[in-house]
Amino acid sequence: MTYAELHCKTNFTFLHGASHADELADRALELGYQGLAVTDRNSLSGVVRAHSAAKRCGLPLIIGAEIVLQDAAPLVLWAPDRQAYGNLSRLITVGRRRAEKGECELYWNDVAQYSNGLLAGVWPWTDFELNQLRPTPTTDLRNVANCFRDRSFLLAPLHLGPDDADHISLFQGQTKQSGLRILAA
């Protein structure tokens, strides 16, 4: 089975990611991953070290960021080329300039403005860090599908737990309502 990790935070995402980029690349190689995405929260801070580590390991690197929005569900955005990377960089810069040092303040309209060329993944539920799983509002899912079109996905995490069947049912319902395609995450 081939697998690429598409949502991974480095130690540059304080209190969320713990591993250095070289540790992540080495472990991905050990596990036989076909690629690794570095998606730090509202930041591209880990990608320089990740690029060096992935190059050393011969592992394809996917550059992206987890974008937390003030008025919509969080997204994972990936930059498949230089133009998309520029748009992602500009988006993060807008959010950083708008907020206090160390913070980022972004809104859905910001994402829509800089979406050209980016790929987007949206989570099927919100508040998962608080252990309060609530389905992501259909409006947010449809906004992602309409803005990113064939470059948009519903991220489907499964943890081989007793609720997997319920989660799959939720994912399928959300894809029917929104037009998003499912992507393992």
CSV table of N, CA, C and O in Angstrom, one decimal, residues 68-180:
chain,number,residue,atom,x,y,z
A,68,VAL,N,-6.0,28.4,10.2
A,68,VAL,CA,-7.1,28.5,11.1
A,68,VAL,C,-7.8,29.8,10.9
A,68,VAL,O,-7.1,30.9,10.9
A,69,LEU,N,-9.1,29.7,10.6
A,69,LEU,CA,-9.8,30.9,10.2
A,69,LEU,C,-10.7,31.4,11.4
A,69,LEU,O,-11.2,30.6,12.2
A,70,GLN,N,-11.0,32.7,11.4
A,70,GLN,CA,-11.8,33.3,12.5
A,70,GLN,C,-13.3,33.0,12.2
A,70,GLN,O,-14.1,33.0,13.2
A,71,ASP,N,-13.7,32.8,11.0
A,71,ASP,CA,-15.1,32.8,10.6
A,71,ASP,C,-15.5,31.5,9.8
A,71,ASP,O,-16.6,31.5,9.2
A,72,ALA,N,-14.6,30.5,9.8
A,72,ALA,CA,-14.9,29.3,9.1
A,72,ALA,C,-14.1,28.1,9.6
A,72,ALA,O,-13.2,28.4,10.5
A,73,ALA,N,-14.4,27.0,9.1
A,73,ALA,CA,-13.6,25.8,9.6
A,73,ALA,C,-12.2,25.9,9.2
A,73,ALA,O,-11.8,26.5,8.1
A,74,PRO,N,-11.2,25.3,9.9
A,74,PRO,CA,-9.8,25.3,9.5
A,74,PRO,C,-9.6,24.5,8.3
A,74,PRO,O,-10.4,23.6,7.9
A,75,LEU,N,-8.6,24.9,7.5
A,75,LEU,CA,-8.3,24.2,6.2
A,75,LEU,C,-6.8,23.8,6.3
A,75,LEU,O,-6.0,24.3,7.0
A,76,VAL,N,-6.5,22.8,5.5
A,76,VAL,CA,-5.1,22.5,5.1
A,76,VAL,C,-5.0,22.8,3.7
A,76,VAL,O,-5.8,22.4,2.8
A,77,LEU,N,-4.0,23.7,3.4
A,77,LEU,CA,-3.8,24.2,2.0
A,77,LEU,C,-2.4,23.7,1.6
A,77,LEU,O,-1.4,23.8,2.4
A,78,TRP,N,-2.3,23.1,0.4
A,78,TRP,CA,-1.1,22.6,-0.2
A,78,TRP,C,-0.7,23.4,-1.4
A,78,TRP,O,-1.6,23.8,-2.2
A,79,ALA,N,0.6,23.7,-1.6
A,79,ALA,CA,1.1,24.4,-2.7
A,79,ALA,C,1.8,23.5,-3.7
A,79,ALA,O,2.9,23.1,-3.4
A,80,PRO,N,1.2,23.1,-4.8
A,80,PRO,CA,1.8,22.2,-5.7
A,80,PRO,C,2.8,22.8,-6.7
A,80,PRO,O,3.6,22.1,-7.3
A,81,ASP,N,2.9,24.2,-6.7
A,81,ASP,CA,3.9,24.8,-7.6
A,81,ASP,C,4.3,26.2,-7.0
A,81,ASP,O,3.8,26.6,-6.0
A,82,ARG,N,5.2,26.8,-7.7
A,82,ARG,CA,5.7,28.1,-7.2
A,82,ARG,C,4.6,29.2,-7.1
A,82,ARG,O,4.6,30.0,-6.1
A,83,GLN,N,3.7,29.3,-8.1
A,83,GLN,CA,2.7,30.3,-8.0
A,83,GLN,C,1.8,30.1,-6.7
A,83,GLN,O,1.5,31.0,-6.0
A,84,ALA,N,1.4,28.8,-6.5
A,84,ALA,CA,0.6,28.5,-5.4
A,84,ALA,C,1.3,28.8,-4.1
A,84,ALA,O,0.7,29.3,-3.1
A,85,TYR,N,2.6,28.5,-4.0
A,85,TYR,CA,3.4,28.8,-2.9
A,85,TYR,C,3.4,30.3,-2.6
A,85,TYR,O,3.3,30.7,-1.4
A,86,GLY,N,3.6,31.1,-3.6
A,86,GLY,CA,3.5,32.5,-3.4
A,86,GLY,C,2.2,33.0,-2.9
A,86,GLY,O,2.1,33.8,-2.0
A,87,ASN,N,1.1,32.4,-3.4
A,87,ASN,CA,-0.2,32.7,-2.8
A,87,ASN,C,-0.4,32.3,-1.4
A,87,ASN,O,-1.0,33.1,-0.6
A,88,LEU,N,0.1,31.2,-1.0
A,88,LEU,CA,0.0,30.7,0.4
A,88,LEU,C,0.9,31.6,1.3
A,88,LEU,O,0.4,32.0,2.4
A,89,SER,N,2.0,32.0,0.8
A,89,SER,CA,2.9,32.9,1.6
A,89,SER,C,2.2,34.3,1.8
A,89,SER,O,2.3,34.8,2.9
A,90,ARG,N,1.6,34.8,0.7
A,90,ARG,CA,0.9,36.1,0.8
A,90,ARG,C,-0.3,36.0,1.8
A,90,ARG,O,-0.5,36.9,2.6
A,91,LEU,N,-1.0,34.9,1.7
A,91,LEU,CA,-2.1,34.7,2.6
A,91,LEU,C,-1.7,34.7,4.1
A,91,LEU,O,-2.3,35.4,4.9
A,92,ILE,N,-0.6,34.0,4.4
A,92,ILE,CA,-0.1,33.9,5.8
A,92,ILE,C,0.4,35.3,6.2
A,92,ILE,O,0.2,35.7,7.3
A,93,THR,N,1.0,36.0,5.3
A,93,THR,CA,1.6,37.3,5.6
A,93,THR,C,0.4,38.3,5.9
A,93,THR,O,0.5,39.1,6.9
A,94,VAL,N,-0.7,38.2,5.2
A,94,VAL,CA,-1.9,39.0,5.5
A,94,VAL,C,-2.3,38.8,6.9
A,94,VAL,O,-2.6,39.7,7.7
A,95,GLY,N,-2.5,37.5,7.3
A,95,GLY,CA,-2.9,37.2,8.6
A,95,GLY,C,-2.0,37.6,9.7
A,95,GLY,O,-2.4,38.0,10.8
A,96,ARG,N,-0.7,37.4,9.5
A,96,ARG,CA,0.3,37.8,10.5
A,96,ARG,C,0.4,39.3,10.7
A,96,ARG,O,0.5,39.8,11.8
A,97,ARG,N,0.3,40.1,9.6
A,97,ARG,CA,0.3,41.5,9.7
A,97,ARG,C,-0.9,42.1,10.4
A,97,ARG,O,-0.9,43.1,11.1
A,98,ARG,N,-2.0,41.4,10.3
A,98,ARG,CA,-3.3,41.8,10.9
A,98,ARG,C,-3.3,41.6,12.4
A,98,ARG,O,-4.1,42.2,13.1
A,99,ALA,N,-2.5,40.7,12.9
A,99,ALA,CA,-2.6,40.3,14.3
A,99,ALA,C,-1.4,40.7,15.1
A,99,ALA,O,-0.4,41.2,14.6
A,100,GLU,N,-1.5,40.5,16.4
A,100,GLU,CA,-0.4,40.7,17.3
A,100,GLU,C,0.8,39.8,17.0
A,100,GLU,O,0.5,38.7,16.4
A,101,LYS,N,2.0,40.1,17.4
A,101,LYS,CA,3.2,39.3,17.1
A,101,LYS,C,2.9,37.8,17.6
A,101,LYS,O,2.4,37.6,18.7
A,102,GLY,N,3.2,36.9,16.7
A,102,GLY,CA,3.0,35.5,17.1
A,102,GLY,C,1.7,34.9,16.8
A,102,GLY,O,1.4,33.8,17.0
A,103,GLU,N,0.7,35.8,16.4
A,103,GLU,CA,-0.6,35.4,16.1
A,103,GLU,C,-0.9,35.5,14.6
A,103,GLU,O,-0.1,36.1,13.9
A,104,CYS,N,-2.1,35.0,14.2
A,104,CYS,CA,-2.5,35.1,12.8
A,104,CYS,C,-4.0,35.2,12.8
A,104,CYS,O,-4.7,34.5,13.4
A,105,GLU,N,-4.5,36.2,12.1
A,105,GLU,CA,-5.9,36.5,12.0
A,105,GLU,C,-6.3,36.5,10.5
A,105,GLU,O,-6.1,37.4,9.8
A,106,LEU,N,-7.0,35.4,10.2
A,106,LEU,CA,-7.4,35.2,8.8
A,106,LEU,C,-8.9,34.9,8.7
A,106,LEU,O,-9.5,34.3,9.7
A,107,TYR,N,-9.5,35.2,7.6
A,107,TYR,CA,-10.9,35.0,7.4
A,107,TYR,C,-11.1,34.3,6.0
A,107,TYR,O,-10.2,34.3,5.2
A,108,TRP,N,-12.3,33.8,5.9
A,108,TRP,CA,-12.6,33.1,4.6
A,108,TRP,C,-12.4,33.9,3.4
A,108,TRP,O,-11.8,33.4,2.4
A,109,ASN,N,-12.7,35.2,3.4
A,109,ASN,CA,-12.5,36.0,2.2
A,109,ASN,C,-11.0,36.1,1.9
A,109,ASN,O,-10.7,36.3,0.7
A,110,ASP,N,-10.1,36.1,2.9
A,110,ASP,CA,-8.7,36.1,2.6
A,110,ASP,C,-8.3,34.8,1.9
A,110,ASP,O,-7.6,34.9,0.9
A,111,VAL,N,-8.8,33.7,2.3
A,111,VAL,CA,-8.5,32.4,1.6
A,111,VAL,C,-9.0,32.5,0.2
A,111,VAL,O,-8.2,32.1,-0.7
A,112,ALA,N,-10.2,33.0,0.0
A,112,ALA,CA,-10.8,33.0,-1.4
A,112,ALA,C,-9.9,33.9,-2.3
A,112,ALA,O,-9.7,33.6,-3.4
A,113,GLN,N,-9.4,35.0,-1.7
A,113,GLN,CA,-8.6,36.0,-2.5
A,113,GLN,C,-7.3,35.3,-3.0
A,113,GLN,O,-6.8,35.6,-4.1
A,114,TYR,N,-6.7,34.5,-2.1
A,114,TYR,CA,-5.4,33.9,-2.5
A,114,TYR,C,-5.4,32.4,-2.8
A,114,TYR,O,-4.4,31.7,-2.8
A,115,SER,N,-6.6,31.9,-3.2
A,115,SER,CA,-6.8,30.5,-3.5
A,115,SER,C,-6.2,30.0,-4.8
A,115,SER,O,-6.1,28.8,-4.9
A,116,ASN,N,-5.9,30.9,-5.7
A,116,ASN,CA,-5.5,30.4,-7.0
A,116,ASN,C,-4.3,29.4,-7.0
A,116,ASN,O,-3.2,29.7,-6.4
A,117,GLY,N,-4.5,28.2,-7.5
A,117,GLY,CA,-3.5,27.2,-7.6
A,117,GLY,C,-3.3,26.3,-6.4
A,117,GLY,O,-2.7,25.3,-6.4
A,118,LEU,N,-3.9,26.8,-5.2
A,118,LEU,CA,-3.8,26.0,-4.0
A,118,LEU,C,-4.7,24.8,-4.0
A,118,LEU,O,-5.8,24.8,-4.6
A,119,LEU,N,-4.4,23.7,-3.4
A,119,LEU,CA,-5.3,22.6,-3.1
A,119,LEU,C,-5.8,22.8,-1.7
A,119,LEU,O,-5.0,23.2,-0.8
A,120,ALA,N,-7.0,22.4,-1.4
A,120,ALA,CA,-7.6,22.6,-0.1
A,120,ALA,C,-8.2,21.3,0.5
A,120,ALA,O,-8.9,20.6,-0.2
A,121,GLY,N,-8.0,21.1,1.8
A,121,GLY,CA,-8.6,20.0,2.5
A,121,GLY,C,-9.3,20.6,3.7
A,121,GLY,O,-8.8,21.5,4.4
A,122,VAL,N,-10.5,20.2,4.0
A,122,VAL,CA,-11.3,20.7,5.1
A,122,VAL,C,-11.7,19.5,6.0
A,122,VAL,O,-11.9,18.4,5.5
A,123,TRP,N,-11.6,19.7,7.3
A,123,TRP,CA,-11.9,18.6,8.2
A,123,TRP,C,-13.4,18.3,8.3
A,123,TRP,O,-14.2,19.3,8.2
A,124,PRO,N,-13.9,17.1,8.5
A,124,PRO,CA,-15.3,16.8,8.6
A,124,PRO,C,-15.9,17.3,9.9
A,124,PRO,O,-17.2,17.3,10.0
A,125,TRP,N,-15.1,17.6,10.9
A,125,TRP,CA,-15.7,18.1,12.1
A,125,TRP,C,-14.8,19.2,12.6
A,125,TRP,O,-13.6,19.4,12.2
A,126,THR,N,-15.3,20.0,13.6
A,126,THR,CA,-14.6,21.1,14.2
A,126,THR,C,-14.4,20.8,15.7
A,126,THR,O,-15.0,19.9,16.2
A,127,ASP,N,-13.5,21.5,16.3
A,127,ASP,CA,-13.3,21.4,17.7
A,127,ASP,C,-12.7,20.1,18.2
A,127,ASP,O,-12.9,19.7,19.3
A,128,PHE,N,-12.0,19.4,17.3
A,128,PHE,CA,-11.5,18.0,17.6
A,128,PHE,C,-10.4,18.1,18.7
A,128,PHE,O,-10.2,17.2,19.4
A,129,GLU,N,-9.8,19.3,18.8
A,129,GLU,CA,-8.8,19.4,19.9
A,129,GLU,C,-9.4,19.5,21.2
A,129,GLU,O,-8.8,19.3,22.2
A,130,LEU,N,-10.7,19.9,21.3
A,130,LEU,CA,-11.4,20.0,22.6
A,130,LEU,C,-12.2,18.7,22.9
A,130,LEU,O,-12.9,18.7,23.8
A,131,ASN,N,-12.0,17.7,22.0
A,131,ASN,CA,-12.8,16.5,22.1
A,131,ASN,C,-14.3,16.7,22.1
A,131,ASN,O,-15.0,16.0,22.8
A,132,GLN,N,-14.7,17.7,21.3
A,132,GLN,CA,-16.1,18.0,21.1
A,132,GLN,C,-16.3,17.9,19.6
A,132,GLN,O,-16.4,19.0,19.0
A,133,LEU,N,-16.4,16.8,19.1
A,133,LEU,CA,-16.6,16.6,17.6
A,133,LEU,C,-17.9,17.1,17.2
A,133,LEU,O,-19.0,16.5,17.6
A,134,ARG,N,-17.9,18.1,16.4
A,134,ARG,CA,-19.2,18.6,15.8
A,134,ARG,C,-19.0,18.7,14.3
A,134,ARG,O,-17.9,19.1,13.8
A,135,PRO,N,-19.9,18.2,13.5
A,135,PRO,CA,-19.8,18.3,12.1
A,135,PRO,C,-19.5,19.7,11.6
A,135,PRO,O,-20.1,20.6,12.1
A,136,THR,N,-18.6,19.8,10.7
A,136,THR,CA,-18.3,21.1,10.1
A,136,THR,C,-19.5,21.6,9.3
A,136,THR,O,-20.2,20.8,8.6
A,137,PRO,N,-19.9,22.9,9.5
A,137,PRO,CA,-21.1,23.4,8.9
A,137,PRO,C,-21.1,23.1,7.3
A,137,PRO,O,-20.0,23.3,6.7
A,138,THR,N,-22.2,22.7,6.8
A,138,THR,CA,-22.3,22.5,5.4
A,138,THR,C,-21.9,23.7,4.6
A,138,THR,O,-21.3,23.6,3.5
A,139,THR,N,-22.3,24.9,5.1
A,139,THR,CA,-21.9,26.1,4.4
A,139,THR,C,-20.4,26.2,4.2
A,139,THR,O,-19.9,26.6,3.1
A,140,ASP,N,-19.6,25.9,5.2
A,140,ASP,CA,-18.2,25.9,5.1
A,140,ASP,C,-17.7,24.9,4.1
A,140,ASP,O,-16.8,25.2,3.3
A,141,LEU,N,-18.2,23.7,4.1
A,141,LEU,CA,-17.8,22.7,3.1
A,141,LEU,C,-18.2,23.2,1.7
A,141,LEU,O,-17.3,23.0,0.8
A,142,ARG,N,-19.3,23.7,1.5
A,142,ARG,CA,-19.7,24.2,0.1
A,142,ARG,C,-18.8,25.4,-0.3
A,142,ARG,O,-18.5,25.4,-1.5
A,143,ASN,N,-18.5,26.2,0.6
A,143,ASN,CA,-17.6,27.4,0.2
A,143,ASN,C,-16.3,26.8,-0.3
A,143,ASN,O,-15.7,27.3,-1.3
A,144,VAL,N,-15.7,25.8,0.4
A,144,VAL,CA,-14.4,25.2,0.0
A,144,VAL,C,-14.6,24.6,-1.4
A,144,VAL,O,-13.8,24.8,-2.3
A,145,ALA,N,-15.7,23.8,-1.6
A,145,ALA,CA,-15.9,23.2,-2.9
A,145,ALA,C,-16.1,24.2,-4.0
A,145,ALA,O,-15.6,24.0,-5.1
A,146,ASN,N,-16.9,25.2,-3.7
A,146,ASN,CA,-17.1,26.3,-4.8
A,146,ASN,C,-15.8,27.1,-5.1
A,146,ASN,O,-15.6,27.4,-6.3
A,147,CYS,N,-15.0,27.4,-4.1
A,147,CYS,CA,-13.9,28.2,-4.3
A,147,CYS,C,-12.7,27.4,-5.0
A,147,CYS,O,-12.1,27.8,-6.0
A,148,PHE,N,-12.5,26.2,-4.5
A,148,PHE,CA,-11.3,25.4,-5.0
A,148,PHE,C,-11.7,24.4,-6.1
A,148,PHE,O,-10.8,23.8,-6.7
A,149,ARG,N,-13.0,24.2,-6.3
A,149,ARG,CA,-13.5,23.2,-7.3
A,149,ARG,C,-12.8,21.8,-7.2
A,149,ARG,O,-12.9,21.2,-6.2
A,150,ASP,N,-12.2,21.4,-8.3
A,150,ASP,CA,-11.6,20.1,-8.3
A,150,ASP,C,-10.3,20.0,-7.5
A,150,ASP,O,-9.7,19.0,-7.5
A,151,ARG,N,-10.0,21.1,-6.8
A,151,ARG,CA,-8.8,21.1,-6.0
A,151,ARG,C,-9.2,21.1,-4.5
A,151,ARG,O,-8.4,21.5,-3.6
A,152,SER,N,-10.4,20.5,-4.2
A,152,SER,CA,-10.9,20.5,-2.8
A,152,SER,C,-11.2,19.1,-2.4
A,152,SER,O,-11.7,18.3,-3.2
A,153,PHE,N,-11.0,18.9,-1.1
A,153,PHE,CA,-11.2,17.6,-0.5
A,153,PHE,C,-11.8,17.7,0.9
A,153,PHE,O,-11.5,18.6,1.6
A,154,LEU,N,-12.5,16.6,1.3
A,154,LEU,CA,-12.9,16.4,2.7
A,154,LEU,C,-11.9,15.5,3.2
A,154,LEU,O,-11.7,14.4,2.7
A,155,LEU,N,-11.2,15.9,4.3
A,155,LEU,CA,-10.1,15.1,4.9
A,155,LEU,C,-10.8,14.0,5.8
A,155,LEU,O,-11.6,14.4,6.7
A,156,ALA,N,-10.4,12.8,5.6
A,156,ALA,CA,-11.1,11.7,6.3
A,156,ALA,C,-10.1,11.0,7.2
A,156,ALA,O,-9.4,10.1,6.7
A,157,PRO,N,-10.0,11.3,8.5
A,157,PRO,CA,-9.1,10.6,9.4
A,157,PRO,C,-9.8,9.4,10.0
A,157,PRO,O,-10.9,9.6,10.5
A,158,LEU,N,-9.2,8.3,10.0
A,158,LEU,CA,-9.7,7.1,10.7
A,158,LEU,C,-8.6,6.7,11.7
A,158,LEU,O,-7.5,6.6,11.3
A,159,HIS,N,-9.0,6.2,12.8
A,159,HIS,CA,-8.1,5.9,13.9
A,159,HIS,C,-8.2,4.4,14.3
A,159,HIS,O,-7.8,4.0,15.3
A,160,LEU,N,-8.9,3.6,13.4
A,160,LEU,CA,-9.1,2.2,13.7
A,160,LEU,C,-9.7,2.0,15.0
A,160,LEU,O,-9.3,1.1,15.8
A,161,GLY,N,-10.7,2.8,15.3
A,161,GLY,CA,-11.5,2.7,16.6
A,161,GLY,C,-12.9,2.2,16.4
A,161,GLY,O,-13.3,1.9,15.3
A,162,PRO,N,-13.6,2.1,17.5
A,162,PRO,CA,-15.0,1.6,17.4
A,162,PRO,C,-16.0,2.5,16.7
A,162,PRO,O,-17.0,2.0,16.3
A,163,ASP,N,-15.6,3.8,16.5
A,163,ASP,CA,-16.5,4.7,15.8
A,163,ASP,C,-16.3,4.9,14.3
A,163,ASP,O,-16.9,5.8,13.7
A,164,ASP,N,-15.3,4.1,13.8
A,164,ASP,CA,-15.0,4.3,12.4
A,164,ASP,C,-16.2,4.2,11.4
A,164,ASP,O,-16.3,5.0,10.5
A,165,ALA,N,-17.1,3.3,11.6
A,165,ALA,CA,-18.2,3.1,10.7
A,165,ALA,C,-19.1,4.4,10.8
A,165,ALA,O,-19.6,4.8,9.7
A,166,ASP,N,-19.3,4.9,12.0
A,166,ASP,CA,-20.1,6.1,12.1
A,166,ASP,C,-19.4,7.3,11.4
A,166,ASP,O,-20.0,8.1,10.8
A,167,HIS,N,-18.1,7.4,11.6
A,167,HIS,CA,-17.3,8.4,10.9
A,167,HIS,C,-17.4,8.3,9.4
A,167,HIS,O,-17.6,9.4,8.7
A,168,ILE,N,-17.3,7.1,8.9
A,168,ILE,CA,-17.4,7.0,7.4
A,168,ILE,C,-18.8,7.4,6.9
A,168,ILE,O,-18.9,8.1,5.9
A,169,SER,N,-19.8,7.1,7.7
A,169,SER,CA,-21.1,7.5,7.3
A,169,SER,C,-21.3,9.0,7.3
A,169,SER,O,-21.9,9.6,6.4
A,170,LEU,N,-20.7,9.6,8.3
A,170,LEU,CA,-20.7,11.1,8.4
A,170,LEU,C,-19.9,11.7,7.1
A,170,LEU,O,-20.4,12.6,6.5
A,171,PHE,N,-18.8,11.1,6.8
A,171,PHE,CA,-18.0,11.6,5.7
A,171,PHE,C,-18.8,11.5,4.4
A,171,PHE,O,-18.8,12.4,3.6
A,172,GLN,N,-19.4,10.4,4.2
A,172,GLN,CA,-20.2,10.2,3.0
A,172,GLN,C,-21.4,11.1,2.8
A,172,GLN,O,-21.6,11.7,1.8
A,173,GLY,N,-22.0,11.4,4.0
A,173,GLY,CA,-23.1,12.4,4.0
A,173,GLY,C,-22.6,13.8,3.6
A,173,GLY,O,-23.3,14.5,2.9
A,174,GLN,N,-21.5,14.1,4.2
A,174,GLN,CA,-20.9,15.5,3.9
A,174,GLN,C,-20.5,15.6,2.5
A,174,GLN,O,-20.6,16.7,1.9
A,175,THR,N,-19.9,14.6,1.9
A,175,THR,CA,-19.5,14.7,0.5
A,175,THR,C,-20.7,14.8,-0.4
A,175,THR,O,-20.7,15.6,-1.4
A,176,LYS,N,-21.8,14.2,-0.1
A,176,LYS,CA,-23.0,14.3,-0.9
A,176,LYS,C,-23.6,15.7,-0.8
A,176,LYS,O,-24.1,16.3,-1.8
A,177,GLN,N,-23.5,16.3,0.4
A,177,GLN,CA,-24.1,17.7,0.6
A,177,GLN,C,-23.2,18.7,0.0
A,177,GLN,O,-23.7,19.8,-0.4
A,178,SER,N,-21.9,18.5,-0.1
A,178,SER,CA,-21.0,19.6,-0.4
A,178,SER,C,-20.3,19.4,-1.8
A,178,SER,O,-19.9,20.4,-2.4
A,179,GLY,N,-20.3,18.2,-2.3
A,179,GLY,CA,-19.6,18.0,-3.6
A,179,GLY,C,-18.1,17.8,-3.5
A,179,GLY,O,-17.4,17.7,-4.4
A,180,LEU,N,-17.6,17.8,-2.2
A,180,LEU,CA,-16.2,17.5,-2.0
A,180,LEU,C,-15.9,16.0,-2.2
A,180,LEU,O,-16.7,15.2,-2.0
